[in-house]
Amino acid sequence: MAASDNQQPILQKDDAQHPLAKLNRLHFWLLVALNIVFLLVGQAAAVILGRFYYEKGGNSKWMATVVQTAAFPLLFIPYLFISSPQTHSEASNQPSIITVSVVYFIIGVLVAGDNMLYSIGLLYLSASTYSLICATQLVFSAVLSYFLNHQKFTALIMNSVVVLSLSASLLAVNEDSDKPSGVTKSKYAIGFLVTLAASAMYALLLSLMQLSFQKVLKKETFSVVLEMQIYTAIVATAVSTVGLFASGEWKTLHGEMGSFTAGKLAYVMTLVWTAIAWQICSVGVVGLVFVVSSLFSNVISTLSLAFTPIASVMILHDKMNGVKAIAMLMAIWGFCTYIYQNYVDDLKASKAPSAVDDTPNESRSC
């Protein structure tokens, strides 16, 4: 395995053909900052609104799952206004529609299942505890990337894995945990395990998407990444809607709206803005892939999970005890070592541009 396979730069936009190559440094970083804000605000708002839905009387896990992808039409706005140029060689090397459709369908079904697990986890956990457990997706990503995407397992990555694992373990054994009202210890345990499983599945999805870009789609432009988001969201929304009706939960929605303690209008607006928030987050994710790289996007996406607990303490008044504070600091430390490892890889890759250019499918992101 070549060293360049593991040294994908976080910031990699030196290609003169890239649509943003003509931007000056200030405009480039403003665009990066804007997408980071979309990602951080969108993800934090979606998690907090999801918890608010449950706290005020919402109880439909399938509805909470549907809204995570239901606002996918919003993604057509950037898709229509920003297109990636396609070369003649790319056009002649397109995979078959059947192959692409199968890939989108499989990933879409997995996304629906993953969203359902997250919905169950958020039902039984506070927003802050939920977010800290979700941070373990970085652990699973590191392990799965080692086996599926041939990423190197360095000392810094190992440190990140161990620290994040210990952080999650602290939350698991925390006797003074801030369980939502009516949640027993057994349900808290279920919420913990389900959220852990959801984090593992999300990491698997990231690896499968990366494999799809490398082996099937053969490129990772803005349009292709956004198409992946849109079509998998369509499948996930369809699967979740079928689950909503098949489970019979749709029959309880009218009564749920009437008993929502914040009012009927608040019930509708909570679901609408939860859906919008998830798609704002998606725009940020795709935007960072386009402007910077998929690696940088994933790092910022995971890093945001360490700051969502702070927002939930301020807005939902979640309890922040000593154990949870230590767990959050450990999670941030784990993120920092992970990011530093990628910074080191970026320096190595920048010193060997020819090595990176020789393996475009492994190291290029746009």
C-alpha positions as a Python dict, from the first residue, in 0.01 Angstrom:
ca = {
    (1, 'M'): (0, 0, 0),
    (2, 'A'): (147, 334, -104),
    (3, 'A'): (199, 597, 162),
    (4, 'S'): (-8, 846, -32),
    (5, 'D'): (-314, 630, 11),
    (6, 'N'): (-330, 738, 374),
    (7, 'Q'): (-223, 1099, 334),
    (8, 'Q'): (-531, 1266, 195),
    (9, 'P'): (-486, 1639, 264),
    (10, 'I'): (-761, 1807, 463),
    (11, 'L'): (-724, 2124, 254),
    (12, 'Q'): (-680, 2029, -108),
    (13, 'K'): (-784, 2273, -376),
    (14, 'D'): (-473, 2331, -585),
    (15, 'D'): (-631, 2199, -905),
    (16, 'A'): (-651, 2486, -1155),
    (17, 'Q'): (-960, 2324, -1310),
    (18, 'H'): (-1155, 2345, -984),
    (19, 'P'): (-1448, 2593, -1009),
    (20, 'L'): (-1323, 2777, -698),
    (21, 'A'): (-959, 2799, -805),
    (22, 'K'): (-998, 3168, -900),
    (23, 'L'): (-1125, 3273, -556),
    (24, 'N'): (-883, 3480, -351),
    (25, 'R'): (-782, 3353, -7),
    (26, 'L'): (-1032, 3572, 185),
    (27, 'H'): (-1330, 3464, -26),
    (28, 'F'): (-1221, 3102, -4),
    (29, 'W'): (-1211, 3105, 377),
    (30, 'L'): (-1538, 3297, 397),
    (31, 'L'): (-1698, 3021, 191),
    (32, 'V'): (-1543, 2757, 415),
    (33, 'A'): (-1666, 2941, 726),
    (34, 'L'): (-2019, 2971, 583),
    (35, 'N'): (-2040, 2597, 520),
    (36, 'I'): (-1901, 2520, 866),
    (37, 'V'): (-2175, 2740, 1016),
    (38, 'F'): (-2440, 2557, 810),
    (39, 'L'): (-2310, 2223, 936),
    (40, 'L'): (-2267, 2317, 1303),
    (41, 'V'): (-2590, 2515, 1338),
    (42, 'G'): (-2794, 2268, 1133),
    (43, 'Q'): (-2679, 1962, 1327),
    (44, 'A'): (-2708, 2124, 1671),
    (45, 'A'): (-3054, 2266, 1591),
    (46, 'A'): (-3178, 1932, 1452),
    (47, 'V'): (-3070, 1737, 1761),
    (48, 'I'): (-3214, 1995, 2003),
    (49, 'L'): (-3544, 2018, 1813),
    (50, 'G'): (-3561, 1638, 1800),
    (51, 'R'): (-3528, 1622, 2177),
    (52, 'F'): (-3780, 1908, 2215),
    (53, 'Y'): (-4030, 1706, 2011),
    (54, 'Y'): (-4008, 1417, 2258),
    (55, 'E'): (-4008, 1636, 2569),
    (56, 'K'): (-4327, 1819, 2471),
    (57, 'G'): (-4531, 1505, 2406),
    (58, 'G'): (-4417, 1369, 2070),
    (59, 'N'): (-4378, 992, 2075),
    (60, 'S'): (-4365, 873, 1714),
    (61, 'K'): (-4024, 726, 1640),
    (62, 'W'): (-4113, 683, 1274),
    (63, 'M'): (-4215, 1049, 1239),
    (64, 'A'): (-3887, 1151, 1401),
    (65, 'T'): (-3716, 930, 1143),
    (66, 'V'): (-3910, 1068, 844),
    (67, 'V'): (-3822, 1432, 918),
    (68, 'Q'): (-3448, 1357, 911),
    (69, 'T'): (-3460, 1327, 531),
    (70, 'A'): (-3806, 1459, 429),
    (71, 'A'): (-3681, 1808, 338),
    (72, 'F'): (-3448, 1672, 68),
    (73, 'P'): (-3608, 1896, -203),
    (74, 'L'): (-3416, 2185, -46),
    (75, 'L'): (-3097, 2024, -176),
    (76, 'F'): (-3211, 2091, -532),
    (77, 'I'): (-3149, 2464, -473),
    (78, 'P'): (-2768, 2437, -455),
    (79, 'Y'): (-2777, 2152, -707),
    (80, 'L'): (-2942, 2372, -972),
    (81, 'F'): (-2726, 2679, -908),
    (82, 'I'): (-2385, 2514, -869),
    (83, 'S'): (-2284, 2250, -1119),
    (84, 'S'): (-1952, 2073, -1166),
    (85, 'P'): (-1803, 2071, -1517),
    (86, 'Q'): (-1781, 1728, -1675),
    (87, 'T'): (-1494, 1632, -1902),
    (88, 'H'): (-1533, 1411, -2209),
    (89, 'S'): (-1342, 1126, -2041),
    (90, 'E'): (-1574, 1141, -1737),
    (91, 'A'): (-1882, 1135, -1958),
    (92, 'S'): (-1758, 825, -2141),
    (93, 'N'): (-1674, 648, -1815),
    (94, 'Q'): (-2017, 674, -1654),
    (95, 'P'): (-2146, 366, -1465),
    (96, 'S'): (-2477, 216, -1578),
    (97, 'I'): (-2802, 359, -1442),
    (98, 'I'): (-2890, 20, -1292),
    (99, 'T'): (-2561, 3, -1102),
    (100, 'V'): (-2598, 356, -967),
    (101, 'S'): (-2962, 294, -875),
    (102, 'V'): (-2871, -19, -679),
    (103, 'V'): (-2600, 171, -492),
    (104, 'Y'): (-2837, 457, -406),
    (105, 'F'): (-3112, 214, -299),
    (106, 'I'): (-2889, 9, -67),
    (107, 'I'): (-2736, 316, 93),
    (108, 'G'): (-3080, 482, 121),
    (109, 'V'): (-3225, 181, 305),
    (110, 'L'): (-2926, 181, 541),
    (111, 'V'): (-2972, 554, 600),
    (112, 'A'): (-3338, 494, 694),
    (113, 'G'): (-3237, 221, 938),
    (114, 'D'): (-2964, 439, 1086),
    (115, 'N'): (-3205, 731, 1127),
    (116, 'M'): (-3449, 503, 1307),
    (117, 'L'): (-3178, 396, 1552),
    (118, 'Y'): (-3090, 759, 1617),
    (119, 'S'): (-3459, 840, 1678),
    (120, 'I'): (-3486, 565, 1938),
    (121, 'G'): (-3165, 680, 2104),
    (122, 'L'): (-3283, 1042, 2127),
    (123, 'L'): (-3613, 923, 2280),
    (124, 'Y'): (-3436, 767, 2579),
    (125, 'L'): (-3139, 1004, 2619),
    (126, 'S'): (-3091, 1374, 2680),
    (127, 'A'): (-2961, 1575, 2384),
    (128, 'S'): (-2621, 1626, 2549),
    (129, 'T'): (-2568, 1260, 2639),
    (130, 'Y'): (-2693, 1153, 2295),
    (131, 'S'): (-2446, 1383, 2118),
    (132, 'L'): (-2149, 1266, 2324),
    (133, 'I'): (-2229, 902, 2249),
    (134, 'C'): (-2267, 987, 1880),
    (135, 'A'): (-1909, 1111, 1892),
    (136, 'T'): (-1800, 746, 1899),
    (137, 'Q'): (-1872, 737, 1526),
    (138, 'L'): (-1515, 861, 1488),
    (139, 'V'): (-1394, 541, 1661),
    (140, 'F'): (-1594, 322, 1426),
    (141, 'S'): (-1488, 533, 1126),
    (142, 'A'): (-1121, 485, 1211),
    (143, 'V'): (-1163, 107, 1250),
    (144, 'L'): (-1378, 62, 939),
    (145, 'S'): (-1155, 289, 729),
    (146, 'Y'): (-862, 68, 825),
    (147, 'F'): (-1035, -244, 690),
    (148, 'L'): (-1246, -103, 406),
    (149, 'N'): (-1058, 205, 285),
    (150, 'H'): (-699, 105, 370),
    (151, 'Q'): (-635, 397, 604),
    (152, 'K'): (-329, 378, 830),
    (153, 'F'): (-385, 324, 1205),
    (154, 'T'): (-129, 559, 1361),
    (155, 'A'): (-47, 628, 1727),
    (156, 'L'): (-253, 950, 1720),
    (157, 'I'): (-552, 775, 1567),
    (158, 'M'): (-519, 500, 1829),
    (159, 'N'): (-512, 768, 2100),
    (160, 'S'): (-828, 921, 1956),
    (161, 'V'): (-1002, 581, 1948),
    (162, 'V'): (-908, 499, 2309),
    (163, 'V'): (-1001, 842, 2449),
    (164, 'L'): (-1340, 853, 2271),
    (165, 'S'): (-1414, 496, 2382),
    (166, 'L'): (-1340, 588, 2744),
    (167, 'S'): (-1557, 898, 2707),
    (168, 'A'): (-1853, 684, 2598),
    (169, 'S'): (-1780, 433, 2875),
    (170, 'L'): (-1804, 709, 3136),
    (171, 'L'): (-2153, 794, 3013),
    (172, 'A'): (-2251, 427, 3019),
    (173, 'V'): (-2166, 384, 3388),
    (174, 'N'): (-2276, 732, 3497),
    (175, 'E'): (-2518, 674, 3786),
    (176, 'D'): (-2610, 1042, 3800),
    (177, 'S'): (-2710, 1057, 3436),
    (178, 'D'): (-2975, 1310, 3332),
    (179, 'K'): (-3234, 1064, 3208),
    (180, 'P'): (-3540, 1229, 3050),
    (181, 'S'): (-3858, 1219, 3256),
    (182, 'G'): (-4014, 872, 3267),
    (183, 'V'): (-3707, 694, 3131),
    (184, 'T'): (-3599, 398, 3344),
    (185, 'K'): (-3245, 264, 3378),
    (186, 'S'): (-3325, -17, 3136),
    (187, 'K'): (-3455, 228, 2875),
    (188, 'Y'): (-3149, 447, 2929),
    (189, 'A'): (-2933, 140, 2863),
    (190, 'I'): (-3134, 67, 2548),
    (191, 'G'): (-3091, 428, 2434),
    (192, 'F'): (-2716, 408, 2496),
    (193, 'L'): (-2673, 80, 2305),
    (194, 'V'): (-2898, 185, 2017),
    (195, 'T'): (-2717, 518, 1975),
    (196, 'L'): (-2385, 332, 1983),
    (197, 'A'): (-2515, 98, 1712),
    (198, 'A'): (-2637, 397, 1510),
    (199, 'S'): (-2290, 555, 1533),
    (200, 'A'): (-2133, 232, 1409),
    (201, 'M'): (-2379, 213, 1119),
    (202, 'Y'): (-2315, 577, 1029),
    (203, 'A'): (-1942, 507, 1016),
    (204, 'L'): (-2016, 210, 791),
    (205, 'L'): (-2224, 436, 567),
    (206, 'L'): (-1936, 683, 535),
    (207, 'S'): (-1700, 402, 432),
    (208, 'L'): (-1953, 260, 185),
    (209, 'M'): (-2007, 606, 34),
    (210, 'Q'): (-1633, 652, -3),
    (211, 'L'): (-1607, 313, -171),
    (212, 'S'): (-1895, 407, -401),
    (213, 'F'): (-1721, 729, -508),
    (214, 'Q'): (-1395, 543, -568),
    (215, 'K'): (-1512, 216, -726),
    (216, 'V'): (-1852, 289, -883),
    (217, 'L'): (-1902, 661, -949),
    (218, 'K'): (-1526, 712, -1008),
    (219, 'K'): (-1540, 1079, -902),
    (220, 'E'): (-1643, 1304, -615),
    (221, 'T'): (-1753, 1638, -762),
    (222, 'F'): (-2008, 1868, -600),
    (223, 'S'): (-2287, 1744, -827),
    (224, 'V'): (-2211, 1377, -768),
    (225, 'V'): (-2189, 1418, -390),
    (226, 'L'): (-2514, 1615, -386),
    (227, 'E'): (-2684, 1355, -607),
    (228, 'M'): (-2578, 1090, -355),
    (229, 'Q'): (-2739, 1296, -77),
    (230, 'I'): (-3060, 1361, -272),
    (231, 'Y'): (-3129, 1013, -410),
    (232, 'T'): (-3041, 827, -92),
    (233, 'A'): (-3263, 1075, 100),
    (234, 'I'): (-3551, 997, -140),
    (235, 'V'): (-3511, 625, -71),
    (236, 'A'): (-3473, 680, 304),
    (237, 'T'): (-3783, 902, 317),
    (238, 'A'): (-3987, 645, 123),
    (239, 'V'): (-3874, 361, 351),
    (240, 'S'): (-3944, 568, 665),
    (241, 'T'): (-4289, 669, 536),
    (242, 'V'): (-4374, 305, 468),
    (243, 'G'): (-4261, 226, 824),
    (244, 'L'): (-4479, 507, 961),
    (245, 'F'): (-4791, 363, 797),
    (246, 'A'): (-4704, -6, 841),
    (247, 'S'): (-4647, 42, 1215),
    (248, 'G'): (-4979, 219, 1260),
    (249, 'E'): (-4812, 521, 1422),
    (250, 'W'): (-4974, 749, 1165),
    (251, 'K'): (-5307, 692, 1344),
    (252, 'T'): (-5172, 852, 1662),
    (253, 'L'): (-5033, 1167, 1500),
    (254, 'H'): (-5356, 1370, 1526),
    (255, 'G'): (-5390, 1293, 1895),
    (256, 'E'): (-5020, 1358, 1944),
    (257, 'M'): (-5059, 1703, 1789),
    (258, 'G'): (-5352, 1781, 2016),
    (259, 'S'): (-5169, 1676, 2332),
    (260, 'F'): (-4842, 1852, 2240),
    (261, 'T'): (-4786, 2074, 2543),
    (262, 'A'): (-4639, 2360, 2340),
    (263, 'G'): (-4945, 2374, 2113),
    (264, 'K'): (-5049, 2247, 1770),
    (265, 'L'): (-4863, 2519, 1580),
    (266, 'A'): (-4547, 2447, 1777),
    (267, 'Y'): (-4588, 2076, 1696),
    (268, 'V'): (-4597, 2141, 1322),
    (269, 'M'): (-4317, 2398, 1333),
    (270, 'T'): (-4097, 2165, 1539),
    (271, 'L'): (-4124, 1893, 1275),
    (272, 'V'): (-4082, 2138, 986),
    (273, 'W'): (-3776, 2309, 1132),
    (274, 'T'): (-3622, 1978, 1236),
    (275, 'A'): (-3646, 1865, 875),
    (276, 'I'): (-3506, 2196, 748),
    (277, 'A'): (-3222, 2189, 1003),
    (278, 'W'): (-3109, 1844, 888),
    (279, 'Q'): (-3095, 1964, 528),
    (280, 'I'): (-2907, 2282, 622),
    (281, 'C'): (-2659, 2047, 785),
    (282, 'S'): (-2646, 1842, 463),
    (283, 'V'): (-2575, 2155, 258),
    (284, 'G'): (-2286, 2231, 493),
    (285, 'V'): (-2153, 1876, 462),
    (286, 'V'): (-2168, 1875, 82),
    (287, 'G'): (-2038, 2232, 64),
    (288, 'L'): (-1727, 2142, 262),
    (289, 'V'): (-1670, 1838, 40),
    (290, 'F'): (-1686, 2067, -264),
    (291, 'V'): (-1486, 2359, -123),
    (292, 'V'): (-1229, 2164, 79),
    (293, 'S'): (-1247, 1784, 95),
    (294, 'S'): (-1459, 1494, 217),
    (295, 'L'): (-1211, 1429, 498),
    (296, 'F'): (-1238, 1786, 627),
    (297, 'S'): (-1618, 1767, 604),
    (298, 'N'): (-1628, 1447, 809),
    (299, 'V'): (-1392, 1591, 1071),
    (300, 'I'): (-1604, 1907, 1116),
    (301, 'S'): (-1925, 1700, 1120),
    (302, 'T'): (-1789, 1481, 1398),
    (303, 'L'): (-1634, 1774, 1583),
    (304, 'S'): (-1972, 1947, 1601),
    (305, 'L'): (-2101, 1665, 1819),
    (306, 'A'): (-1872, 1785, 2098),
    (307, 'F'): (-2036, 2129, 2099),
    (308, 'T'): (-2400, 2020, 2073),
    (309, 'P'): (-2401, 1927, 2447),
    (310, 'I'): (-2311, 2287, 2532),
    (311, 'A'): (-2602, 2414, 2321),
    (312, 'S'): (-2841, 2162, 2479),
    (313, 'V'): (-2736, 2269, 2831),
    (314, 'M'): (-2804, 2633, 2740),
    (315, 'I'): (-3132, 2578, 2554),
    (316, 'L'): (-3289, 2262, 2701),
    (317, 'H'): (-3123, 2304, 3042),
    (318, 'D'): (-2971, 1958, 3031),
    (319, 'K'): (-2784, 1862, 3346),
    (320, 'M'): (-2405, 1891, 3310),
    (321, 'N'): (-2255, 1691, 3596),
    (322, 'G'): (-1887, 1625, 3656),
    (323, 'V'): (-1882, 1291, 3475),
    (324, 'K'): (-2045, 1435, 3164),
    (325, 'A'): (-1811, 1736, 3167),
    (326, 'I'): (-1509, 1504, 3182),
    (327, 'A'): (-1657, 1291, 2903),
    (328, 'M'): (-1703, 1601, 2687),
    (329, 'L'): (-1345, 1719, 2748),
    (330, 'M'): (-1216, 1371, 2662),
    (331, 'A'): (-1423, 1374, 2343),
    (332, 'I'): (-1277, 1712, 2244),
    (333, 'W'): (-926, 1580, 2314),
    (334, 'G'): (-999, 1277, 2096),
    (335, 'F'): (-1114, 1505, 1815),
    (336, 'C'): (-803, 1722, 1847),
    (337, 'T'): (-564, 1428, 1814),
    (338, 'Y'): (-761, 1300, 1514),
    (339, 'I'): (-749, 1640, 1344),
    (340, 'Y'): (-378, 1681, 1424),
    (341, 'Q'): (-306, 1344, 1262),
    (342, 'N'): (-478, 1464, 946),
    (343, 'Y'): (-284, 1792, 966),
    (344, 'V'): (40, 1589, 974),
    (345, 'D'): (-82, 1385, 675),
    (346, 'D'): (-165, 1709, 495),
    (347, 'L'): (189, 1837, 543),
    (348, 'K'): (338, 1511, 416),
    (349, 'A'): (107, 1506, 114),
    (350, 'S'): (183, 1869, 27),
    (351, 'K'): (556, 1786, 19),
    (352, 'A'): (493, 1500, -223),
    (353, 'P'): (243, 1635, -482),
    (354, 'S'): (349, 1384, -742),
    (355, 'A'): (258, 1096, -513),
    (356, 'V'): (-86, 1241, -458),
    (357, 'D'): (-138, 1302, -829),
    (358, 'D'): (-49, 939, -906),
    (359, 'T'): (-345, 812, -702),
    (360, 'P'): (-639, 1043, -786),
    (361, 'N'): (-913, 805, -680),
    (362, 'E'): (-760, 760, -337),
    (363, 'S'): (-673, 1119, -253),
    (364, 'R'): (-882, 1357, -460),
    (365, 'S'): (-1210, 1483, -324),
    (366, 'C'): (-1343, 1703, -602),
}
